[in-house]
Structure formats: structure tokens, C-alpha cells
Short mmCIF file of C-alpha atoms in Angstrom, two decimals:
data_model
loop_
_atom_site.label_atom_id
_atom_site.label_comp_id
_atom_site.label_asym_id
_atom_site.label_seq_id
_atom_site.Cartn_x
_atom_site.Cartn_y
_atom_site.Cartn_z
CA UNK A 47 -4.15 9.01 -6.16
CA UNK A 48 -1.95 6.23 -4.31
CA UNK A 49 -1.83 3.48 -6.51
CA UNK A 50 -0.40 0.05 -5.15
CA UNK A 51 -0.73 -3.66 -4.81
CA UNK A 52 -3.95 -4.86 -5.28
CA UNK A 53 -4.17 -7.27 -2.14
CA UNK A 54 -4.71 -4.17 0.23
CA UNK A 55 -7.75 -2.67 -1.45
CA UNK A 56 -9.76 -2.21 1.37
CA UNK A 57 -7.21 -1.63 3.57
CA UNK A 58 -8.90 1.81 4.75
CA UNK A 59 -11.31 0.19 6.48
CA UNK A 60 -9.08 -2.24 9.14
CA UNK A 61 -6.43 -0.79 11.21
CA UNK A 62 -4.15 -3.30 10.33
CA UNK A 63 -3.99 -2.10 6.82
CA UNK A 64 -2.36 0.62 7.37
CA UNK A 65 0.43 -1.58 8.51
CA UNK A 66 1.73 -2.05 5.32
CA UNK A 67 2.29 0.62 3.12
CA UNK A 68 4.71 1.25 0.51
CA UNK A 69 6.54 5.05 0.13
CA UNK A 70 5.91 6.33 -3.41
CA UNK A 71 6.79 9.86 -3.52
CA UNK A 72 8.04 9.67 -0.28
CA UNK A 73 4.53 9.35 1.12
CA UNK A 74 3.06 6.38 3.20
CA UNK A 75 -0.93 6.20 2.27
CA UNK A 76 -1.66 7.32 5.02
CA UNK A 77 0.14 10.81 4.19
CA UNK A 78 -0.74 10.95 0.68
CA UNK A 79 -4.49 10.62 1.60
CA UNK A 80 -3.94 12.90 4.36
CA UNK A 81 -2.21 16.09 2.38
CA UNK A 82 -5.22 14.89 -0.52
CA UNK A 83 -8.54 15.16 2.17
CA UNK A 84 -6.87 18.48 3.77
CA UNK A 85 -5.44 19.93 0.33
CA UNK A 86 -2.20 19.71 1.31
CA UNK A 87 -1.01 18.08 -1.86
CA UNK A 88 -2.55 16.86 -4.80
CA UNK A 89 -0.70 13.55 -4.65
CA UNK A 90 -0.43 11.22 -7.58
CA UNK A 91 1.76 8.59 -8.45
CA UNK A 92 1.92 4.75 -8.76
CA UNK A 93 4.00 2.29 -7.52
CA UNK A 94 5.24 0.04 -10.51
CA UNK A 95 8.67 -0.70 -8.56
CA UNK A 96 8.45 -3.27 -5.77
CA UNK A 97 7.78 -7.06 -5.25
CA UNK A 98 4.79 -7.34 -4.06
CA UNK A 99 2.47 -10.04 -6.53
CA UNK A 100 0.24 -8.32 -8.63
CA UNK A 101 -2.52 -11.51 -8.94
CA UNK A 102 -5.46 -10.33 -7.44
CA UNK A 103 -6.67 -13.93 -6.57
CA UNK A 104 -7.16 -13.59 -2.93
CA UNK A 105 -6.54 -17.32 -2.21
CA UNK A 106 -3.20 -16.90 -3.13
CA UNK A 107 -2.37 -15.46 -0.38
CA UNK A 108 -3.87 -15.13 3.09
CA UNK A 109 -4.07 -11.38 5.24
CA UNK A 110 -1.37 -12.52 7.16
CA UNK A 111 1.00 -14.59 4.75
CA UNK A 112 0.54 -11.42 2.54
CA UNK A 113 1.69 -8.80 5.17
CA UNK A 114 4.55 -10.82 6.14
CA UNK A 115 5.69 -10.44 2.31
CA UNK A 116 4.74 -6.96 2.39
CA UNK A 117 6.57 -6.09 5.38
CA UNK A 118 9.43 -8.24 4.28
CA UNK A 119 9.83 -6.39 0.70
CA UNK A 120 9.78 -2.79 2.53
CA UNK A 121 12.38 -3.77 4.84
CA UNK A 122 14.36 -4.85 1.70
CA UNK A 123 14.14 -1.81 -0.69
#
């Protein structure tokens, strides 16, 4: 379980989703679902700790205004 901002629900299914993703555990998604599917690890955690918005109304923000924030608040922590 990877649990993190709620703009990037769907991320698994576009490439470009994977673009932005947090390190909780010291996994990226992509790891933590990786060491989950081949039973690796049984990775859980949630990220409570960055500053990403947490208002799931997706006209706040567009994709790419979003990932620009996201990418700017990894670079930062």
C-alpha cells in the first residue's frame, strides 16, 4: 500500500505518472508496487509529510500545473 496525493490516482495507467512520485519508505511507487507484485516486500506506509494539496477537485489544478508543483516540492524536501 503506497498511499499519496490524491491528484495522481490513475497515474498507473500514463507514463507520465510515474514522473512524479514521492519516496515514503525510501521507495518510489514504482518500487513499492514492484517488491508488492513480485513479493519482495509487503510495503505499507503513507505519506502524510509533504506539500502537495490534498483537494481532490481536479479543476484546481491542471496535469501539468500539478506536476510542476509536484516536481517542485520533491526537489525541495
Amino acid at each position: 500500500m503506497f498511499v499519496h496525493s490524491c491528484y495522481r490516482h490513475g497515474h498507473i495507467f500514463g507514463r507520465d505518472g510515474w514522473k512524479c512520485s514521492f519516496v515514503v519508505g525510501n521507495n518510489t511507487i514504482g518500487e513499492a508496487i514492484s517488491d508488492w507484485y513480485f513479493d519482495r516486500n509487503s510495503f505499507q506506509m503513507i505519506d502524510t509529510q509533504n506539500n502537495v494539496p490534498r483537494d481532490c477537485n481536479i479543476t484546481v489544478l491542471s496535469s501539468p500545473e500539478f506536476d510542476r508543483k509536484c516536481l517542485k516540492c520533491i526537489k525541495t524536501e
